[in-house]
Coordinates of C-alpha atoms and ligand atoms in Angstrom, one line a residue:
M1 CA 0.0 0.0 0.0
K2 CA 1.3 3.4 -0.9
N3 CA 1.7 5.8 2.0
I4 CA 1.9 9.6 2.3
I5 CA 2.5 11.5 5.5
L6 CA 1.3 15.1 5.6
M7 CA 2.8 17.2 8.4
G8 CA 1.3 20.3 10.0
E9 CA -1.6 21.6 11.9
C10 CA -5.4 21.1 11.8
M11 CA -7.5 23.7 13.5
V12 CA -11.0 24.1 14.8
E13 CA -13.0 26.2 12.3
L14 CA -16.0 28.3 13.3
R15 CA -18.3 30.1 10.9
R16 CA -21.9 31.1 10.5
D17 CA -23.9 28.9 8.2
V18 CA -26.5 30.3 5.7
N19 CA -29.0 30.4 8.5
G20 CA -26.7 32.5 10.7
V21 CA -26.1 29.5 13.1
I22 CA -22.5 29.0 14.2
A23 CA -21.1 25.9 12.5
Q24 CA -18.0 24.1 13.7
S25 CA -15.7 22.0 11.6
F26 CA -12.0 21.1 11.3
A27 CA -9.5 22.4 8.7
G28 CA -5.9 23.2 8.0
D29 CA -3.9 23.2 4.7
V30 CA -2.2 19.8 5.0
Y31 CA -5.2 18.2 6.5
N32 CA -7.4 19.5 3.7
A33 CA -4.9 18.1 1.1
G34 CA -5.0 14.8 2.9
V35 CA -8.8 14.7 2.9
Y36 CA -9.0 15.2 -0.9
L37 CA -6.1 12.9 -1.6
K38 CA -8.0 10.1 0.3
R39 CA -11.3 10.9 -1.4
T40 CA -9.8 10.8 -4.9
C41 CA -7.4 7.8 -4.2
P42 CA -8.8 5.6 -1.4
S43 CA -6.1 2.9 -2.0
I44 CA -3.4 5.2 -0.5
N45 CA -2.7 5.2 3.2
V46 CA -3.0 8.9 4.2
Q47 CA -1.3 9.8 7.5
L48 CA -1.2 13.1 9.3
A49 CA 1.9 14.0 11.4
S50 CA 0.7 16.5 13.9
Q51 CA -0.1 17.1 17.6
V52 CA -3.4 17.8 19.3
G53 CA -4.5 17.8 23.0
S54 CA -6.6 15.4 25.1
D55 CA -9.6 17.7 25.4
T56 CA -13.0 17.2 23.9
L57 CA -12.3 19.1 20.7
S58 CA -9.1 17.2 20.2
E59 CA -10.9 13.9 20.5
Q60 CA -13.6 15.2 18.1
M61 CA -10.8 16.2 15.7
L62 CA -9.3 12.7 15.9
A63 CA -12.8 11.3 15.2
A64 CA -13.1 13.6 12.1
F65 CA -9.8 12.2 10.8
T66 CA -11.1 8.7 11.2
D67 CA -14.3 9.6 9.5
E68 CA -12.2 10.8 6.5
D69 CA -10.3 7.5 6.6
I70 CA -7.1 9.4 7.6
D71 CA -4.6 7.4 9.6
S72 CA -4.0 9.4 12.8
S73 CA -1.4 7.0 14.4
L74 CA 1.2 9.7 14.0
V75 CA -0.9 12.4 15.6
L76 CA 0.6 13.0 19.0
Q77 CA -1.4 14.2 22.0
D78 CA -0.1 16.7 24.5
P79 CA -2.6 16.9 27.5
Q80 CA -1.2 20.3 28.4
R81 CA -2.3 22.0 25.2
M82 CA -5.3 22.3 22.9
P83 CA -5.8 22.7 19.1
G84 CA -5.7 26.2 17.4
L85 CA -9.0 27.8 16.4
Y86 CA -10.1 30.3 13.7
W87 CA -13.2 32.2 13.0
V88 CA -14.3 32.9 9.4
N89 CA -16.0 36.3 9.1
T90 CA -18.0 37.1 6.0
D91 CA -18.9 40.7 5.4
A92 CA -22.0 42.1 3.7
S93 CA -20.4 41.8 0.3
G94 CA -19.4 38.2 0.8
E95 CA -15.7 39.0 1.4
R96 CA -14.1 36.6 3.9
S97 CA -11.6 37.4 6.6
F98 CA -10.1 35.2 9.3
L99 CA -9.3 35.6 13.0
Y100 CA -6.9 33.1 14.5
W101 CA -6.2 31.8 18.0
R102 CA -3.4 29.5 17.3
E103 CA -0.3 30.7 19.1
S104 CA -0.6 28.1 21.8
A105 CA -1.8 25.2 19.6
A106 CA -0.5 21.8 20.4
A107 CA 0.7 21.3 16.8
R108 CA 3.3 24.0 17.4
W109 CA 5.2 21.7 19.8
Q110 CA 5.0 18.5 17.8
V111 CA 8.7 18.4 16.7
E112 CA 10.0 18.2 20.2
N113 CA 8.2 14.9 20.5
Y114 CA 9.6 13.3 17.4
D115 CA 11.6 10.5 19.0
A116 CA 13.6 7.7 17.2
A117 CA 10.5 5.4 17.0
Y118 CA 8.4 8.2 15.5
I119 CA 11.1 9.0 12.9
E120 CA 11.3 5.3 11.9
K121 CA 7.5 5.5 11.2
L122 CA 8.0 8.6 9.1
K123 CA 10.6 6.7 7.1
Q124 CA 7.9 4.2 6.0
A125 CA 6.3 6.9 3.8
D126 CA 6.6 7.2 0.0
I127 CA 6.1 10.9 0.3
F128 CA 6.5 13.3 3.2
F129 CA 4.5 16.5 2.5
F130 CA 4.7 19.8 4.4
S131 CA 3.8 23.4 3.7
G132 CA 5.0 26.9 4.4
I133 CA 2.4 27.0 7.1
S134 CA 3.9 23.8 8.7
I135 CA 7.3 25.5 8.9
A136 CA 5.8 28.8 10.2
I137 CA 3.8 27.2 13.1
I138 CA 6.5 25.0 14.6
Q139 CA 8.6 26.7 17.3
P140 CA 11.5 28.5 15.8
E141 CA 13.9 26.6 18.2
H142 CA 12.6 23.3 16.7
R143 CA 13.3 24.2 13.1
E144 CA 16.8 22.9 13.0
R145 CA 15.6 19.6 14.4
F146 CA 12.8 19.6 11.8
W147 CA 15.3 20.0 8.9
E148 CA 17.5 17.3 10.4
V149 CA 14.5 15.0 10.3
V150 CA 13.5 16.0 6.7
R151 CA 17.2 15.3 5.6
E152 CA 17.1 11.9 7.3
L153 CA 13.9 11.0 5.5
K154 CA 15.2 12.1 2.2
E155 CA 18.4 10.1 2.7
S156 CA 16.4 7.1 3.4
G157 CA 14.5 7.4 0.1
V158 CA 11.3 9.2 1.2
K159 CA 10.3 11.8 -1.4
I160 CA 9.9 15.3 0.0
A161 CA 7.0 17.4 -1.2
F162 CA 6.5 21.1 -0.3
D163 CA 3.8 23.8 -1.0
P164 CA 5.1 27.2 0.1
N165 CA 1.6 28.4 1.1
Y166 CA 2.8 31.8 2.4
R167 CA 0.9 33.4 5.3
P168 CA 2.8 36.7 6.2
K169 CA 1.1 37.0 9.6
L170 CA 2.7 33.8 10.8
W171 CA 6.3 35.0 10.1
K172 CA 8.4 37.5 12.0
S173 CA 10.0 38.8 8.8
V174 CA 10.2 38.3 5.1
E175 CA 13.9 37.4 5.4
D176 CA 13.1 34.7 7.9
T177 CA 10.5 33.2 5.5
K178 CA 12.9 33.3 2.5
A179 CA 15.7 31.7 4.5
Q180 CA 13.4 28.8 5.6
Y181 CA 11.9 28.4 2.1
D182 CA 15.4 28.2 0.7
I183 CA 16.1 25.2 2.9
A184 CA 12.7 23.7 1.9
F185 CA 13.2 24.1 -1.8
S186 CA 16.7 22.7 -1.5
L187 CA 15.3 19.5 0.1
S188 CA 12.2 19.1 -2.1
D189 CA 11.7 16.5 -4.8
I190 CA 8.3 17.8 -5.5
A191 CA 7.3 21.5 -5.2
L192 CA 3.7 22.7 -5.6
P193 CA 3.8 26.5 -5.4
G194 CA 1.1 29.0 -6.3
V195 CA 2.1 32.1 -8.3
E196 CA 0.1 34.3 -5.9
D197 CA 2.4 33.2 -3.0
F198 CA 5.5 33.9 -5.1
D199 CA 4.1 37.3 -5.9
M200 CA 3.5 38.2 -2.2
L201 CA 6.9 36.9 -1.0
Y202 CA 9.3 37.4 -3.9
G203 CA 7.4 39.8 -6.2
L204 CA 7.4 37.2 -9.0
S205 CA 4.0 37.3 -10.6
D206 CA 4.0 34.9 -13.6
F207 CA 4.9 31.4 -14.5
A208 CA 8.2 32.3 -16.2
A209 CA 9.5 34.2 -13.2
V210 CA 8.6 31.4 -10.8
E211 CA 10.3 28.8 -13.1
T212 CA 13.4 31.0 -13.3
F213 CA 13.4 31.2 -9.5
L214 CA 13.1 27.4 -9.0
A215 CA 15.5 26.4 -11.8
P216 CA 18.7 26.4 -9.6
Y217 CA 17.1 24.0 -7.1
N218 CA 17.2 20.3 -7.7
I219 CA 13.4 19.8 -7.7
N220 CA 12.5 16.9 -9.9
E221 CA 8.8 17.8 -10.2
Q222 CA 7.6 21.4 -10.1
V223 CA 3.9 22.0 -10.2
I224 CA 3.1 25.7 -10.5
K225 CA -0.5 26.8 -10.0
D226 CA -2.1 30.1 -10.9
G227 CA -5.8 29.9 -10.2
P228 CA -7.8 29.8 -13.5
N229 CA -4.7 30.8 -15.5
G230 CA -3.4 27.3 -16.0
V231 CA -0.8 25.0 -14.5
V232 CA 2.9 24.5 -15.4
V233 CA 4.5 21.2 -14.6
I234 CA 8.2 20.7 -15.0
E235 CA 9.3 17.1 -14.6
D236 CA 12.8 16.0 -15.3
S237 CA 13.3 19.3 -17.3
T238 CA 10.2 18.6 -19.5
R239 CA 7.8 21.5 -19.3
T240 CA 4.0 21.0 -19.7
F241 CA 1.5 23.8 -19.7
I242 CA -2.1 22.8 -19.0
T243 CA -5.0 25.1 -19.3
I244 CA -7.7 25.3 -16.6
T245 CA -11.4 25.8 -17.5
P246 CA -12.5 28.7 -15.3
V247 CA -15.4 28.0 -12.9
E248 CA -18.1 30.5 -13.4
N249 CA -19.8 30.3 -10.0
V250 CA -16.9 30.6 -7.6
V251 CA -18.4 30.5 -4.1
D252 CA -15.3 30.2 -1.9
T253 CA -11.7 29.5 -3.0
T254 CA -10.6 28.3 0.5
S255 CA -8.7 25.0 0.0
A256 CA -8.4 25.3 -3.9
G257 CA -4.7 24.8 -3.7
D258 CA -4.9 22.2 -1.0
S259 CA -7.5 20.1 -2.8
F260 CA -5.4 20.4 -6.0
N261 CA -2.3 19.2 -4.2
G262 CA -4.1 16.2 -2.6
A263 CA -5.7 15.0 -5.9
Y264 CA -2.5 15.7 -7.8
L265 CA -0.2 13.7 -5.4
G266 CA -2.7 10.9 -5.2
S267 CA -2.9 10.5 -8.9
R268 CA 0.9 10.6 -9.3
M269 CA 1.3 8.0 -6.5
T270 CA -1.0 5.6 -8.3
G271 CA 0.8 5.9 -11.6
G272 CA -1.1 8.8 -13.2
T273 CA 0.7 10.8 -15.9
I274 CA 1.3 14.6 -15.4
E275 CA -1.8 15.3 -17.6
A276 CA -4.0 12.8 -15.7
A277 CA -2.9 14.2 -12.3
V278 CA -3.5 17.8 -13.3
A279 CA -6.9 16.8 -14.8
S280 CA -7.9 15.1 -11.5
A281 CA -6.6 17.9 -9.4
A282 CA -8.3 20.6 -11.5
K283 CA -11.6 18.7 -11.3
M284 CA -11.3 18.4 -7.5
A285 CA -10.3 22.0 -7.0
G286 CA -12.9 23.3 -9.5
T287 CA -15.5 21.5 -7.4
V288 CA -14.3 22.6 -4.0
I289 CA -14.5 26.3 -5.0
Q290 CA -18.2 25.9 -5.8
Y291 CA -19.0 25.2 -2.1
P292 CA -18.3 27.1 1.1
G293 CA -15.6 26.0 3.5
A294 CA -12.4 24.1 3.2
I295 CA -13.9 20.6 3.4
I296 CA -17.0 20.1 1.1
P297 CA -19.6 17.4 1.8
K298 CA -18.4 13.8 1.0
S299 CA -21.4 13.3 -1.1
V300 CA -20.4 15.8 -3.8
Ligands
ADP1 P1 -3.1 28.3 -4.4 O1 -4.1 28.2 -3.2 O2 -2.1 27.2 -4.3 O3 -2.6 29.7 -4.7 P2 -4.6 28.6 -6.8 O4 -5.4 29.7 -6.5 O5 -3.6 28.7 -7.9 O6 -4.0 27.8 -5.6 O7 -5.7 27.4 -7.3 C1 -5.4 26.1 -7.2 C2 -6.1 25.4 -8.3 O8 -7.5 25.6 -8.1 C3 -5.9 25.9 -9.7 O9 -4.7 25.3 -10.2 C4 -7.2 25.4 -10.4 O10 -7.1 24.1 -10.7 C5 -8.2 25.6 -9.3 N1 -8.8 27.0 -9.4 C6 -8.6 28.1 -8.7 N2 -9.4 29.1 -9.1 C7 -10.1 28.6 -10.1 C8 -11.1 29.2 -11.0 N3 -11.6 30.4 -10.9 N4 -11.7 28.4 -11.9 C9 -11.3 27.1 -12.1 N5 -10.3 26.5 -11.3 C10 -9.8 27.3 -10.3

């Protein structure tokens, strides 16, 4: 059985539903990607590497993972801490904004609990996936240890996959982010950046500029997304541009990139070509953006 491990944070999400009633769910970029990966490719074992608490919400979060067929045997529990939480605010014109309470989230301290037995389990993966948010949320004093672990995984044959997913508020400075992303790109076998993130962080706003930036790194598979403007995949120096059919009724783009990543990686892990993987990913992402929230109903 193929096995992917997605490392990062899942949070408690609160929002008002269409009736004005507060609705609670769980979301977070790597978790979202895992959910859509499993939904599109059920034969793959999808594992989360994270940390929650032992409180009621943490237990419900673990139950939600199980409900999505996500393997939570690598989700650690720290009884002293709780999960992070965010509130989705939607203004009168439909514009969304987010308020976060995540500074003390259990996931931020996960790396200090990565012992030898845990790392052995991480080594069983075919792919180890993390994002710019995963790096941003771990304690800065644990970063060195995190990179040591990623190096060890890479050396033992695990493919490293990275989506920069840039959230400025989580970083102390742009220089800090760039330095961490440099390490991440240096270690990546697969990179799945969005042009928008590159624009915010590096001022690079089109495919060509992102490709030039990534060229010096030794990244075997580069998957560059740009909303409805298409996808560029460079694999073993072969460049493929794939058009995206724009969705007319975009309701909520939350999780577009995450669902794309999940479906793309799932397809590639089960032998899909670049074209097939992008087709599956674009279909999934194109569906997700027609529904509110990060995780759309299973029945869709
Ligand atoms: P990211 O969150 O990584 O920046 P993008 O905004 O580039 O992601 O979107 C990821 C994917 O979602 C795109 O590659 C595309 O497949 C799909 N997508 C996003 N916006 C649209 C849209 N307006 N119409 C159709 N597909 C879209």
